[in-house]
Amino acid sequence: MFKIGCHLSIANGFLKAGKTITELGGNTFQYFSRNPQGGKARPWDQGDFDSFMEYASQIGIEGLLCHAPYTLNACSANPQTRDFARMVFKSDIEMLEHFPNALYNFHPGSHTGQGVEVGIGQIVEILNEVIYPEMKTTILLETMAGKGSEIGRSFEELAEIISRVHHKEKLGVCLDTCHVYSAGYDIVNDLDGVLEEFDAIIGLERLKAIHLNDSMMPFASNKDRHAKIGEGTLGKEAIIRIINHPKLKDLPFYLETPNEDEGYKAEIELLKNHRAK
Ligand code: FE
Ligand code: FE
Ligand code: ZN
């Protein structure tokens, strides 16, 4: 089955977002756990959650991906920012444990001048604090473009974080197509080679989700600007190869393209039409 969806707001609840993704032709979606630029979480609404779960099982929606707020930075030089990251992790995981097999995606962080090694150490420390043995949620590290002091611009950096976390069975990776291309992984001309490299360094079994985006910026630019499918430097053909690649085709794909609902609907339809039968 082709698992395809886009980023949606849950400001009006999970059930509303579930109905929206059905209208847009998708069967999964990504949402922010809380205001992406802030910190306050929505109060938990058990009634909405129960109605959503019932609707999702009837319609066949599965594999929601929760995205941590951009303000979560586990490797900031500012200790208060790192404390905020701890708090958000703990409270988001508590919310996600309501779901049977939740996926929680976060940006590894920006070391803000401390250097990659110090940054990785701080990310590992926080992950080791917030992950507990009974946790059912899988935490995904997102591949980053490498702007500024971003960590996660290379497969090696992600592999090092994973290797130092005690409960590494709770960790996975979300590959963002715009970000990896900007980071210098040529998924347009050498998708097989990039996936072989991913497998050798991280292990393809860790790959749990794809952020499917075109890019406004050139290859290896370390810039992070998403474009609509077919309107950027990756191009439609490369994106169609990605959704049909034997090693990727069973993963969930989430569009984070600059679109309103109508644009997402058109992209989902385009991708479904180009999905190999
Ligand atoms: Fe992201
Ligand atoms: Fe992304
Ligand atoms: Zn991005």
CSV table of C-alpha atoms and ligand atoms in Angstrom, one decimal:
chain,number,residue,atom,x,y,z
A,1,MET,CA,0.0,0.0,0.0
A,2,PHE,CA,1.2,3.5,-0.8
A,3,LYS,CA,1.3,5.5,2.4
A,4,ILE,CA,1.1,9.1,1.4
A,5,GLY,CA,0.1,12.3,3.3
A,6,CYS,CA,1.1,15.7,4.2
A,7,HIS,CA,1.7,18.0,7.1
A,8,LEU,CA,-1.6,19.1,8.7
A,9,SER,CA,-2.6,21.2,11.6
A,10,ILE,CA,-4.3,19.5,14.6
A,11,ALA,CA,-5.5,22.9,16.0
A,12,ASN,CA,-9.1,21.5,15.5
A,13,GLY,CA,-8.3,18.0,16.8
A,14,PHE,CA,-7.1,14.7,15.4
A,15,LEU,CA,-10.5,13.8,14.0
A,16,LYS,CA,-10.7,16.9,11.9
A,17,ALA,CA,-7.2,16.4,10.6
A,18,GLY,CA,-8.1,12.7,9.8
A,19,LYS,CA,-11.1,13.9,7.7
A,20,THR,CA,-9.0,16.5,6.0
A,21,ILE,CA,-6.4,14.0,4.9
A,22,THR,CA,-9.2,11.7,3.5
A,23,GLU,CA,-10.5,14.7,1.5
A,24,LEU,CA,-7.0,15.3,0.2
A,25,GLY,CA,-6.7,11.7,-1.0
A,26,GLY,CA,-4.0,10.7,1.6
A,27,ASN,CA,-4.0,8.0,4.2
A,28,THR,CA,-1.5,9.4,6.8
A,29,PHE,CA,-0.3,12.8,8.0
A,30,GLN,CA,2.3,14.6,10.0
A,31,TYR,CA,1.4,17.2,12.6
A,32,PHE,CA,3.2,19.4,15.1
A,33,SER,CA,2.9,18.3,18.8
A,34,ARG,CA,2.5,22.0,19.7
A,35,ASN,CA,3.1,25.5,18.3
A,36,PRO,CA,6.3,25.0,16.1
A,37,GLN,CA,7.7,28.3,17.2
A,38,GLY,CA,6.6,28.1,20.8
A,39,GLY,CA,6.1,25.7,23.6
A,40,LYS,CA,2.6,25.3,24.8
A,41,ALA,CA,1.0,21.9,24.1
A,42,ARG,CA,-2.7,21.4,23.3
A,43,PRO,CA,-4.6,20.0,26.2
A,44,TRP,CA,-5.2,16.3,25.7
A,45,ASP,CA,-8.7,15.6,24.4
A,46,GLN,CA,-9.5,11.9,25.0
A,47,GLY,CA,-12.9,12.1,23.3
A,48,ASP,CA,-11.3,13.5,20.1
A,49,PHE,CA,-8.6,10.9,20.2
A,50,ASP,CA,-11.1,8.0,20.6
A,51,SER,CA,-13.2,9.3,17.7
A,52,PHE,CA,-10.1,9.8,15.6
A,53,MET,CA,-8.9,6.2,16.3
A,54,GLU,CA,-12.3,4.8,15.4
A,55,TYR,CA,-12.4,6.9,12.2
A,56,ALA,CA,-8.8,6.0,11.3
A,57,SER,CA,-9.4,2.3,11.6
A,58,GLN,CA,-12.6,2.5,9.5
A,59,ILE,CA,-11.0,4.6,6.7
A,60,GLY,CA,-7.5,3.0,6.9
A,61,ILE,CA,-5.4,5.9,8.2
A,62,GLU,CA,-2.3,4.8,9.8
A,63,GLY,CA,1.2,5.7,10.8
A,64,LEU,CA,0.9,9.3,11.9
A,65,LEU,CA,4.1,11.2,12.4
A,66,CYS,CA,4.4,13.8,15.1
A,67,HIS,CA,7.0,16.6,14.5
A,68,ALA,CA,8.6,18.3,17.5
A,69,PRO,CA,8.6,22.1,17.6
A,70,TYR,CA,11.5,23.9,16.0
A,71,THR,CA,12.2,25.5,19.3
A,72,LEU,CA,13.4,22.2,20.7
A,73,ASN,CA,17.2,22.3,20.6
A,74,ALA,CA,18.9,19.6,22.7
A,75,CYS,CA,22.4,20.9,22.0
A,76,SER,CA,22.1,24.7,22.5
A,77,ALA,CA,24.9,26.4,24.4
A,78,ASN,CA,22.1,27.8,26.6
A,79,PRO,CA,21.3,25.4,29.4
A,80,GLN,CA,17.7,26.8,29.7
A,81,THR,CA,17.1,25.9,26.1
A,82,ARG,CA,18.3,22.4,26.8
A,83,ASP,CA,16.0,22.1,29.8
A,84,PHE,CA,13.1,23.2,27.6
A,85,ALA,CA,14.1,20.4,25.1
A,86,ARG,CA,14.0,17.9,28.0
A,87,MET,CA,10.6,19.2,29.1
A,88,VAL,CA,9.1,19.0,25.5
A,89,PHE,CA,10.5,15.5,24.9
A,90,LYS,CA,9.0,14.2,28.1
A,91,SER,CA,5.6,15.8,27.6
A,92,ASP,CA,5.3,15.0,23.9
A,93,ILE,CA,6.3,11.3,24.6
A,94,GLU,CA,3.7,11.2,27.3
A,95,MET,CA,1.1,12.4,24.8
A,96,LEU,CA,2.3,10.0,22.1
A,97,GLU,CA,2.1,7.0,24.3
A,98,HIS,CA,-1.7,7.1,23.8
A,99,PHE,CA,-1.0,5.9,20.2
A,100,PRO,CA,-0.2,2.2,19.5
A,101,ASN,CA,3.0,2.8,17.5
A,102,ALA,CA,3.7,6.5,17.4
A,103,LEU,CA,6.6,8.1,15.5
A,104,TYR,CA,8.1,11.3,16.8
A,105,ASN,CA,10.4,13.3,14.6
A,106,PHE,CA,12.8,15.9,15.8
A,107,HIS,CA,15.7,18.0,14.5
A,108,PRO,CA,18.8,16.8,16.2
A,109,GLY,CA,19.7,20.4,16.9
A,110,SER,CA,22.1,23.3,16.4
A,111,HIS,CA,25.3,23.3,18.5
A,112,THR,CA,25.4,27.1,18.4
A,113,GLY,CA,29.1,27.3,18.3
A,114,GLN,CA,30.0,24.6,20.8
A,115,GLY,CA,31.2,22.2,18.1
A,116,VAL,CA,29.8,19.0,16.7
A,117,GLU,CA,31.3,16.7,19.3
A,118,VAL,CA,29.9,18.7,22.3
A,119,GLY,CA,26.6,19.0,20.5
A,120,ILE,CA,26.3,15.3,19.9
A,121,GLY,CA,27.1,14.6,23.5
A,122,GLN,CA,24.3,16.9,24.7
A,123,ILE,CA,21.8,15.3,22.3
A,124,VAL,CA,22.8,11.8,23.5
A,125,GLU,CA,22.5,12.9,27.2
A,126,ILE,CA,19.0,14.2,26.7
A,127,LEU,CA,17.8,11.2,24.7
A,128,ASN,CA,19.2,8.9,27.4
A,129,GLU,CA,17.3,10.8,30.0
A,130,VAL,CA,13.9,10.9,28.3
A,131,ILE,CA,13.8,7.4,26.8
A,132,TYR,CA,12.6,4.6,29.1
A,133,PRO,CA,12.4,0.8,28.6
A,134,GLU,CA,8.6,0.6,28.3
A,135,MET,CA,8.3,3.5,25.9
A,136,LYS,CA,6.4,2.4,22.7
A,137,THR,CA,7.1,5.6,20.7
A,138,THR,CA,9.9,5.5,18.1
A,139,ILE,CA,11.9,8.7,18.1
A,140,LEU,CA,13.2,9.7,14.6
A,141,LEU,CA,16.2,11.9,14.0
A,142,GLU,CA,15.6,14.0,10.9
A,143,THR,CA,18.4,14.3,8.3
A,144,MET,CA,19.2,18.0,8.1
A,145,ALA,CA,20.5,20.4,5.3
A,146,GLY,CA,23.4,21.6,7.4
A,147,LYS,CA,22.6,25.2,7.6
A,148,GLY,CA,24.4,27.2,10.4
A,149,SER,CA,25.6,24.8,13.1
A,150,GLU,CA,22.9,22.1,12.4
A,151,ILE,CA,23.8,18.6,13.5
A,152,GLY,CA,22.5,15.8,11.4
A,153,ARG,CA,23.9,17.0,8.0
A,154,SER,CA,25.7,13.7,7.5
A,155,PHE,CA,24.8,10.0,8.0
A,156,GLU,CA,27.9,9.7,10.2
A,157,GLU,CA,26.6,12.3,12.7
A,158,LEU,CA,23.2,10.5,13.0
A,159,ALA,CA,24.9,7.1,13.3
A,160,GLU,CA,27.1,8.5,16.1
A,161,ILE,CA,24.1,9.8,18.1
A,162,ILE,CA,22.3,6.4,17.7
A,163,SER,CA,25.3,4.4,18.7
A,164,ARG,CA,25.6,6.3,22.0
A,165,VAL,CA,22.0,6.0,23.0
A,166,HIS,CA,21.3,3.1,25.5
A,167,HIS,CA,17.9,2.2,24.1
A,168,LYS,CA,18.8,2.5,20.5
A,169,GLU,CA,15.9,0.1,19.6
A,170,LYS,CA,13.7,3.1,20.2
A,171,LEU,CA,15.4,5.3,17.5
A,172,GLY,CA,15.0,5.6,13.8
A,173,VAL,CA,15.6,8.2,11.0
A,174,CYS,CA,13.3,10.3,8.9
A,175,LEU,CA,14.9,11.2,5.6
A,176,ASP,CA,14.0,14.6,4.3
A,177,THR,CA,14.6,14.6,0.5
A,178,CYS,CA,15.1,18.4,0.3
A,179,HIS,CA,17.5,18.4,3.3
A,180,VAL,CA,19.7,15.4,2.1
A,181,TYR,CA,20.1,16.9,-1.4
A,182,SER,CA,21.1,20.2,0.1
A,183,ALA,CA,23.5,18.4,2.4
A,184,GLY,CA,25.3,16.9,-0.6
A,185,TYR,CA,23.7,13.5,-1.1
A,186,ASP,CA,22.8,13.2,-4.7
A,187,ILE,CA,19.4,11.5,-4.7
A,188,VAL,CA,18.7,12.9,-8.1
A,189,ASN,CA,21.6,11.2,-10.1
A,190,ASP,CA,22.6,8.4,-7.7
A,191,LEU,CA,19.7,7.4,-5.4
A,192,ASP,CA,21.0,3.8,-5.2
A,193,GLY,CA,24.4,5.0,-4.2
A,194,VAL,CA,23.0,7.3,-1.4
A,195,LEU,CA,20.8,4.4,-0.1
A,196,GLU,CA,23.8,2.1,-0.1
A,197,GLU,CA,25.7,4.7,1.9
A,198,PHE,CA,22.8,5.1,4.3
A,199,ASP,CA,22.7,1.4,4.8
A,200,ALA,CA,26.4,1.1,5.4
A,201,ILE,CA,26.6,3.9,7.9
A,202,ILE,CA,23.2,3.9,9.7
A,203,GLY,CA,21.4,0.8,8.4
A,204,LEU,CA,18.3,0.9,6.3
A,205,GLU,CA,16.3,-0.8,9.0
A,206,ARG,CA,16.5,2.5,10.9
A,207,LEU,CA,14.7,4.4,8.1
A,208,LYS,CA,11.1,4.8,9.2
A,209,ALA,CA,9.7,7.8,7.3
A,210,ILE,CA,10.3,10.1,4.3
A,211,HIS,CA,9.7,13.9,4.2
A,212,LEU,CA,9.0,14.3,0.5
A,213,ASN,CA,10.0,17.7,-0.7
A,214,ASP,CA,11.5,19.4,-3.7
A,215,SER,CA,14.1,22.1,-3.0
A,216,MET,CA,14.4,25.7,-4.1
A,217,MET,CA,18.2,25.5,-3.5
A,218,PRO,CA,21.0,23.9,-5.5
A,219,PHE,CA,22.7,20.6,-4.7
A,220,ALA,CA,25.0,20.7,-1.7
A,221,SER,CA,24.1,24.3,-0.8
A,222,ASN,CA,23.3,23.5,2.9
A,223,LYS,CA,20.2,25.6,2.5
A,224,ASP,CA,16.8,24.6,3.7
A,225,ARG,CA,14.0,25.9,1.4
A,226,HIS,CA,11.3,23.4,0.4
A,227,ALA,CA,9.7,23.7,-3.0
A,228,LYS,CA,6.5,22.1,-4.5
A,229,ILE,CA,6.9,18.7,-6.2
A,230,GLY,CA,8.4,19.2,-9.6
A,231,GLU,CA,9.2,22.9,-9.1
A,232,GLY,CA,12.6,22.6,-7.6
A,233,THR,CA,16.1,21.3,-8.1
A,234,LEU,CA,15.2,17.7,-7.5
A,235,GLY,CA,12.5,17.6,-10.1
A,236,LYS,CA,9.4,15.4,-10.6
A,237,GLU,CA,11.3,12.5,-12.2
A,238,ALA,CA,13.7,12.1,-9.2
A,239,ILE,CA,10.8,12.3,-6.8
A,240,ILE,CA,8.8,9.6,-8.7
A,241,ARG,CA,11.9,7.4,-8.6
A,242,ILE,CA,12.0,7.9,-4.8
A,243,ILE,CA,8.4,6.9,-4.1
A,244,ASN,CA,8.8,3.7,-6.3
A,245,HIS,CA,12.3,2.6,-5.1
A,246,PRO,CA,12.1,-0.9,-3.8
A,247,LYS,CA,13.9,0.0,-0.6
A,248,LEU,CA,11.7,3.0,0.1
A,249,LYS,CA,8.3,2.2,-1.4
A,250,ASP,CA,6.8,0.7,1.8
A,251,LEU,CA,7.7,3.7,4.0
A,252,PRO,CA,5.2,6.5,4.8
A,253,PHE,CA,5.8,9.6,2.7
A,254,TYR,CA,4.9,13.0,4.1
A,255,LEU,CA,4.8,16.2,2.0
A,256,GLU,CA,6.1,19.3,3.6
A,257,THR,CA,5.8,21.4,0.5
A,258,PRO,CA,4.7,25.1,0.5
A,259,ASN,CA,1.0,24.4,-0.1
A,260,GLU,CA,-2.5,25.0,1.1
A,261,ASP,CA,-5.0,22.1,1.1
A,262,GLU,CA,-5.7,22.3,-2.7
A,263,GLY,CA,-2.0,22.2,-3.5
A,264,TYR,CA,-1.5,19.2,-1.3
A,265,LYS,CA,-4.4,17.5,-2.9
A,266,ALA,CA,-3.0,18.0,-6.4
A,267,GLU,CA,0.5,16.7,-5.3
A,268,ILE,CA,-1.0,13.6,-3.6
A,269,GLU,CA,-3.0,12.8,-6.8
A,270,LEU,CA,0.1,13.3,-9.0
A,271,LEU,CA,2.1,11.0,-6.8
A,272,LYS,CA,-0.6,8.3,-6.7
A,273,ASN,CA,-0.8,8.5,-10.5
A,274,HIS,CA,2.9,7.9,-10.8
A,275,ARG,CA,3.1,5.1,-8.2
A,276,ALA,CA,4.1,1.9,-9.9
A,277,LYS,CA,1.3,-0.7,-9.8
B,1,FE,FE,11.6,18.9,10.1
B,2,FE,FE,11.5,17.8,7.0
B,3,ZN,ZN,13.2,21.7,5.9
